[in-house]
Amino acid sequence: MIRALGASYRYPGEGQVVAPVDLAIHASDVTALFGPNGSGKTTLGKLLAGILKPTSGRVEILGEDTRTLSLGRIGQRLGYLFQEPDRQIFTARVDEELALAQRLRGVPEDDVLGRVEEMLDRFRLEHLRDAFPFDLSRGEKQRLALAAIMINRPPFLVLDEPTTALDVVRKAELSALLSQATEGGVGMLIISHDRSFVARHATRILELSRGEIVDDYSVR
């Protein structure tokens, strides 16, 4: 699904955040990326997802160099959930947020409406269809952001700290949604410090320290 070939990253005017890495992420896996704060795991996640372009080396998504892929084309190959769901909410209503990307892609309106209803039901957002997204709770915003990704039916997800600020109940709800996705054949890269959460899902663990992968092992 994703291949890094000597890929590194440094922010302008700063030192190297991600050291050159050679790595293959498979669509059939649920890979967890662990590391302490400041280890570079969010930067590496964005690099692998094509949001950031490597300073050196290359990253490929389904065999294509991310430098040649627009964010729109990347979005057709994978979905990215930011740590802060507010960063990926754009419209004034929950149902409009779900429909936005579908309409931009020219999906027939009947199909758009059908998919919106499916996501409202699947993510338990039916009662919030008319709500202003920024008035939702943190857990509701996260469900909306994930639903807005999943409506596009990506084969792969990259989730950045998906359990941040979620209580035990909300974590269990998120875990159930991710299990449904993996049972449907969706692969994932989960960037997290929450070992107990990813232990329920991960088939592979990557450990990151100071921008370098220091361990890589299978857990199932």
Short mmCIF file of N, CA and C in Angstrom, two decimals, residues 11-123:
data_model
loop_
_atom_site.label_atom_id
_atom_site.label_comp_id
_atom_site.label_asym_id
_atom_site.label_seq_id
_atom_site.Cartn_x
_atom_site.Cartn_y
_atom_site.Cartn_z
N TYR A 11 11.71 20.02 8.67
CA TYR A 11 10.97 21.26 8.47
C TYR A 11 11.95 22.38 8.14
N PRO A 12 11.52 23.34 7.32
CA PRO A 12 12.44 24.43 6.94
C PRO A 12 13.03 25.12 8.17
N GLY A 13 14.35 25.27 8.17
CA GLY A 13 15.03 25.94 9.26
C GLY A 13 15.22 25.10 10.49
N GLU A 14 14.83 23.82 10.45
CA GLU A 14 14.97 22.94 11.61
C GLU A 14 15.83 21.73 11.26
N GLY A 15 16.19 20.99 12.29
CA GLY A 15 16.93 19.76 12.08
C GLY A 15 16.04 18.66 11.54
N GLN A 16 16.65 17.55 11.24
CA GLN A 16 15.92 16.43 10.66
C GLN A 16 14.95 15.84 11.68
N VAL A 17 13.67 15.70 11.29
CA VAL A 17 12.63 15.17 12.18
C VAL A 17 12.47 13.67 11.96
N VAL A 18 12.52 13.25 10.70
CA VAL A 18 12.43 11.82 10.37
C VAL A 18 13.70 11.44 9.62
N ALA A 19 14.45 10.49 10.18
CA ALA A 19 15.67 10.01 9.53
C ALA A 19 15.31 9.16 8.33
N PRO A 20 16.24 8.98 7.38
CA PRO A 20 15.93 8.15 6.21
C PRO A 20 15.38 6.78 6.63
N VAL A 21 14.23 6.43 6.07
CA VAL A 21 13.56 5.19 6.45
C VAL A 21 13.20 4.39 5.21
N ASP A 22 13.40 3.09 5.30
CA ASP A 22 12.94 2.15 4.28
C ASP A 22 11.86 1.30 4.93
N LEU A 23 10.66 1.32 4.35
CA LEU A 23 9.53 0.72 5.03
C LEU A 23 8.44 0.38 4.03
N ALA A 24 7.78 -0.76 4.25
CA ALA A 24 6.61 -1.13 3.45
C ALA A 24 5.43 -1.34 4.39
N ILE A 25 4.32 -0.67 4.10
CA ILE A 25 3.08 -0.83 4.86
C ILE A 25 2.10 -1.56 3.96
N HIS A 26 1.59 -2.69 4.42
CA HIS A 26 0.72 -3.52 3.60
C HIS A 26 -0.75 -3.24 3.87
N ALA A 27 -1.54 -3.29 2.80
CA ALA A 27 -2.97 -2.97 2.90
C ALA A 27 -3.71 -3.94 3.80
N SER A 28 -3.20 -5.15 3.96
CA SER A 28 -3.89 -6.15 4.77
C SER A 28 -3.59 -6.02 6.26
N ASP A 29 -2.65 -5.16 6.63
CA ASP A 29 -2.23 -5.03 8.03
C ASP A 29 -2.95 -3.89 8.74
N VAL A 30 -3.00 -4.00 10.06
CA VAL A 30 -3.29 -2.85 10.91
C VAL A 30 -1.99 -2.57 11.65
N THR A 31 -1.29 -1.54 11.22
CA THR A 31 0.03 -1.21 11.75
C THR A 31 -0.09 -0.10 12.76
N ALA A 32 0.54 -0.27 13.92
CA ALA A 32 0.55 0.77 14.94
C ALA A 32 1.92 1.42 14.98
N LEU A 33 1.94 2.75 15.01
CA LEU A 33 3.17 3.51 15.10
C LEU A 33 3.24 4.16 16.48
N PHE A 34 4.17 3.68 17.33
CA PHE A 34 4.33 4.16 18.69
C PHE A 34 5.57 5.04 18.80
N GLY A 35 5.54 5.93 19.79
CA GLY A 35 6.71 6.73 20.09
C GLY A 35 6.35 7.81 21.08
N PRO A 36 7.32 8.29 21.87
CA PRO A 36 7.05 9.36 22.82
C PRO A 36 6.77 10.68 22.11
N ASN A 37 6.24 11.64 22.84
CA ASN A 37 6.03 12.97 22.28
C ASN A 37 7.36 13.51 21.74
N GLY A 38 7.31 14.07 20.53
CA GLY A 38 8.51 14.63 19.94
C GLY A 38 9.36 13.62 19.19
N SER A 39 8.88 12.37 19.09
CA SER A 39 9.67 11.34 18.40
C SER A 39 9.55 11.43 16.89
N GLY A 40 8.57 12.21 16.40
CA GLY A 40 8.39 12.37 14.96
C GLY A 40 7.31 11.49 14.36
N LYS A 41 6.49 10.85 15.22
CA LYS A 41 5.53 9.89 14.67
C LYS A 41 4.43 10.54 13.85
N THR A 42 3.94 11.73 14.25
CA THR A 42 2.93 12.40 13.44
C THR A 42 3.53 12.85 12.11
N THR A 43 4.77 13.35 12.15
CA THR A 43 5.44 13.75 10.90
C THR A 43 5.63 12.55 9.99
N LEU A 44 6.06 11.42 10.56
CA LEU A 44 6.22 10.22 9.74
C LEU A 44 4.89 9.77 9.17
N GLY A 45 3.83 9.85 9.97
CA GLY A 45 2.50 9.48 9.48
C GLY A 45 2.08 10.34 8.30
N LYS A 46 2.29 11.65 8.40
CA LYS A 46 1.93 12.55 7.31
C LYS A 46 2.81 12.31 6.08
N LEU A 47 4.05 11.94 6.32
CA LEU A 47 4.96 11.63 5.22
C LEU A 47 4.48 10.39 4.47
N LEU A 48 4.11 9.35 5.23
CA LEU A 48 3.64 8.11 4.62
C LEU A 48 2.30 8.30 3.93
N ALA A 49 1.49 9.24 4.43
CA ALA A 49 0.17 9.49 3.84
C ALA A 49 0.23 10.45 2.66
N GLY A 50 1.39 11.02 2.38
CA GLY A 50 1.51 11.93 1.24
C GLY A 50 1.15 13.36 1.52
N ILE A 51 0.80 13.66 2.79
CA ILE A 51 0.47 15.05 3.15
C ILE A 51 1.74 15.89 3.14
N LEU A 52 2.83 15.34 3.64
CA LEU A 52 4.15 15.96 3.53
C LEU A 52 4.96 15.23 2.47
N LYS A 53 5.77 15.96 1.73
CA LYS A 53 6.63 15.36 0.71
C LYS A 53 8.03 15.20 1.29
N PRO A 54 8.70 14.10 1.02
CA PRO A 54 10.01 13.84 1.64
C PRO A 54 11.06 14.86 1.24
N THR A 55 11.92 15.19 2.21
CA THR A 55 13.07 16.05 1.93
C THR A 55 14.07 15.31 1.06
N SER A 56 14.23 14.03 1.32
CA SER A 56 15.08 13.17 0.49
C SER A 56 14.41 11.81 0.38
N GLY A 57 14.84 11.03 -0.61
CA GLY A 57 14.21 9.74 -0.84
C GLY A 57 12.83 9.90 -1.45
N ARG A 58 12.00 8.86 -1.32
CA ARG A 58 10.67 8.92 -1.92
C ARG A 58 9.69 8.08 -1.11
N VAL A 59 8.42 8.44 -1.27
CA VAL A 59 7.32 7.66 -0.70
C VAL A 59 6.36 7.35 -1.83
N GLU A 60 5.94 6.11 -1.91
CA GLU A 60 4.99 5.69 -2.94
C GLU A 60 3.70 5.19 -2.29
N ILE A 61 2.58 5.58 -2.87
CA ILE A 61 1.28 5.05 -2.47
C ILE A 61 0.73 4.28 -3.66
N LEU A 62 0.53 2.99 -3.48
CA LEU A 62 0.10 2.11 -4.57
C LEU A 62 0.99 2.29 -5.80
N GLY A 63 2.29 2.41 -5.54
CA GLY A 63 3.28 2.45 -6.62
C GLY A 63 3.53 3.80 -7.23
N GLU A 64 2.80 4.84 -6.80
CA GLU A 64 2.99 6.18 -7.36
C GLU A 64 3.70 7.09 -6.37
N ASP A 65 4.67 7.84 -6.85
CA ASP A 65 5.43 8.77 -6.03
C ASP A 65 4.49 9.87 -5.51
N THR A 66 4.52 10.11 -4.20
CA THR A 66 3.61 11.11 -3.63
C THR A 66 3.91 12.51 -4.15
N ARG A 67 5.12 12.75 -4.65
CA ARG A 67 5.42 14.08 -5.19
C ARG A 67 4.59 14.38 -6.44
N THR A 68 4.12 13.34 -7.11
CA THR A 68 3.33 13.53 -8.34
C THR A 68 1.83 13.44 -8.09
N LEU A 69 1.44 13.16 -6.84
CA LEU A 69 0.03 12.97 -6.52
C LEU A 69 -0.55 14.22 -5.86
N SER A 70 -1.70 14.69 -6.34
CA SER A 70 -2.40 15.76 -5.66
C SER A 70 -3.06 15.19 -4.40
N LEU A 71 -3.44 16.07 -3.47
CA LEU A 71 -4.12 15.60 -2.26
C LEU A 71 -5.44 14.94 -2.62
N GLY A 72 -6.09 15.41 -3.69
CA GLY A 72 -7.34 14.80 -4.12
C GLY A 72 -7.15 13.36 -4.55
N ARG A 73 -6.08 13.12 -5.31
CA ARG A 73 -5.80 11.75 -5.76
C ARG A 73 -5.35 10.87 -4.61
N ILE A 74 -4.60 11.45 -3.68
CA ILE A 74 -4.21 10.69 -2.49
C ILE A 74 -5.45 10.30 -1.70
N GLY A 75 -6.42 11.23 -1.61
CA GLY A 75 -7.65 10.97 -0.87
C GLY A 75 -8.48 9.84 -1.46
N GLN A 76 -8.27 9.52 -2.72
CA GLN A 76 -8.96 8.38 -3.32
C GLN A 76 -8.30 7.06 -2.95
N ARG A 77 -7.06 7.14 -2.47
CA ARG A 77 -6.31 5.94 -2.13
C ARG A 77 -6.32 5.65 -0.63
N LEU A 78 -6.37 6.71 0.18
CA LEU A 78 -6.40 6.51 1.63
C LEU A 78 -7.11 7.69 2.30
N GLY A 79 -7.60 7.44 3.50
CA GLY A 79 -8.23 8.48 4.30
C GLY A 79 -7.35 8.81 5.49
N TYR A 80 -7.23 10.11 5.82
CA TYR A 80 -6.37 10.55 6.93
C TYR A 80 -7.23 11.24 7.98
N LEU A 81 -7.17 10.74 9.21
CA LEU A 81 -7.89 11.35 10.33
C LEU A 81 -6.89 12.14 11.17
N PHE A 82 -7.04 13.47 11.19
CA PHE A 82 -6.16 14.32 11.98
C PHE A 82 -6.44 14.14 13.47
N GLN A 83 -5.43 14.45 14.28
CA GLN A 83 -5.59 14.36 15.73
C GLN A 83 -6.69 15.29 16.22
N GLU A 84 -6.82 16.46 15.60
CA GLU A 84 -7.88 17.41 15.93
C GLU A 84 -8.93 17.38 14.84
N PRO A 85 -10.12 16.79 15.07
CA PRO A 85 -11.12 16.69 14.01
C PRO A 85 -11.58 18.04 13.46
N ASP A 86 -11.47 19.12 14.26
CA ASP A 86 -11.85 20.45 13.77
C ASP A 86 -11.09 20.82 12.50
N ARG A 87 -9.91 20.25 12.31
CA ARG A 87 -9.07 20.62 11.17
C ARG A 87 -9.61 20.09 9.85
N GLN A 88 -10.57 19.14 9.90
CA GLN A 88 -11.07 18.58 8.65
C GLN A 88 -12.58 18.67 8.56
N ILE A 89 -13.15 19.66 9.22
CA ILE A 89 -14.59 19.95 9.12
C ILE A 89 -14.74 21.30 8.42
N PHE A 90 -15.61 21.35 7.39
CA PHE A 90 -15.65 22.53 6.53
C PHE A 90 -17.04 23.14 6.35
N THR A 91 -18.10 22.42 6.62
CA THR A 91 -19.43 22.89 6.28
C THR A 91 -20.24 23.25 7.52
N ALA A 92 -21.46 23.74 7.30
CA ALA A 92 -22.29 24.25 8.39
C ALA A 92 -23.30 23.24 8.91
N ARG A 93 -23.36 22.04 8.30
CA ARG A 93 -24.28 21.01 8.76
C ARG A 93 -23.61 19.64 8.67
N VAL A 94 -24.01 18.76 9.54
CA VAL A 94 -23.43 17.42 9.57
C VAL A 94 -23.67 16.68 8.25
N ASP A 95 -24.91 16.71 7.75
CA ASP A 95 -25.18 15.97 6.51
C ASP A 95 -24.44 16.59 5.32
N GLU A 96 -24.26 17.91 5.32
CA GLU A 96 -23.51 18.56 4.25
C GLU A 96 -22.03 18.18 4.30
N GLU A 97 -21.50 18.02 5.50
CA GLU A 97 -20.11 17.61 5.65
C GLU A 97 -19.88 16.24 5.03
N LEU A 98 -20.82 15.34 5.25
CA LEU A 98 -20.70 14.00 4.70
C LEU A 98 -20.82 14.01 3.17
N ALA A 99 -21.64 14.88 2.65
CA ALA A 99 -21.90 14.90 1.21
C ALA A 99 -20.83 15.66 0.42
N LEU A 100 -20.05 16.51 1.10
CA LEU A 100 -19.17 17.46 0.41
C LEU A 100 -18.24 16.80 -0.61
N ALA A 101 -17.42 15.85 -0.16
CA ALA A 101 -16.43 15.25 -1.06
C ALA A 101 -17.09 14.47 -2.18
N GLN A 102 -18.21 13.83 -1.89
CA GLN A 102 -18.92 13.08 -2.92
C GLN A 102 -19.41 14.00 -4.04
N ARG A 103 -19.97 15.14 -3.65
CA ARG A 103 -20.46 16.09 -4.65
C ARG A 103 -19.31 16.70 -5.45
N LEU A 104 -18.19 16.98 -4.78
CA LEU A 104 -17.04 17.52 -5.49
C LEU A 104 -16.51 16.54 -6.52
N ARG A 105 -16.70 15.26 -6.27
CA ARG A 105 -16.24 14.23 -7.20
C ARG A 105 -17.25 13.92 -8.29
N GLY A 106 -18.40 14.58 -8.23
CA GLY A 106 -19.39 14.39 -9.28
C GLY A 106 -20.22 13.13 -9.14
N VAL A 107 -20.30 12.57 -7.92
CA VAL A 107 -21.13 11.39 -7.69
C VAL A 107 -22.59 11.78 -7.88
N PRO A 108 -23.39 10.97 -8.58
CA PRO A 108 -24.80 11.29 -8.77
C PRO A 108 -25.51 11.56 -7.44
N GLU A 109 -26.41 12.54 -7.44
CA GLU A 109 -27.02 13.00 -6.19
C GLU A 109 -27.77 11.90 -5.45
N ASP A 110 -28.45 11.03 -6.18
CA ASP A 110 -29.15 9.93 -5.51
C ASP A 110 -28.17 9.04 -4.75
N ASP A 111 -27.01 8.80 -5.36
CA ASP A 111 -25.99 7.99 -4.69
C ASP A 111 -25.42 8.72 -3.48
N VAL A 112 -25.22 10.02 -3.63
CA VAL A 112 -24.71 10.82 -2.51
C VAL A 112 -25.67 10.72 -1.32
N LEU A 113 -26.94 10.94 -1.55
CA LEU A 113 -27.91 10.92 -0.47
C LEU A 113 -27.99 9.54 0.19
N GLY A 114 -27.89 8.49 -0.62
CA GLY A 114 -27.90 7.14 -0.07
C GLY A 114 -26.71 6.87 0.82
N ARG A 115 -25.53 7.33 0.38
CA ARG A 115 -24.32 7.12 1.17
C ARG A 115 -24.34 7.95 2.45
N VAL A 116 -24.89 9.17 2.37
CA VAL A 116 -25.01 10.01 3.56
C VAL A 116 -25.88 9.32 4.60
N GLU A 117 -27.01 8.78 4.19
CA GLU A 117 -27.90 8.08 5.13
C GLU A 117 -27.19 6.88 5.74
N GLU A 118 -26.42 6.16 4.93
CA GLU A 118 -25.68 5.01 5.43
C GLU A 118 -24.69 5.42 6.52
N MET A 119 -23.96 6.52 6.29
CA MET A 119 -22.97 6.98 7.27
C MET A 119 -23.63 7.54 8.52
N LEU A 120 -24.74 8.26 8.35
CA LEU A 120 -25.46 8.79 9.53
C LEU A 120 -25.88 7.65 10.45
N ASP A 121 -26.35 6.57 9.84
CA ASP A 121 -26.78 5.42 10.63
C ASP A 121 -25.59 4.67 11.24
N ARG A 122 -24.59 4.43 10.43
CA ARG A 122 -23.43 3.64 10.88
C ARG A 122 -22.68 4.31 12.01
N PHE A 123 -22.58 5.64 11.97
CA PHE A 123 -21.81 6.38 12.97
C PHE A 123 -22.69 7.06 14.01
#
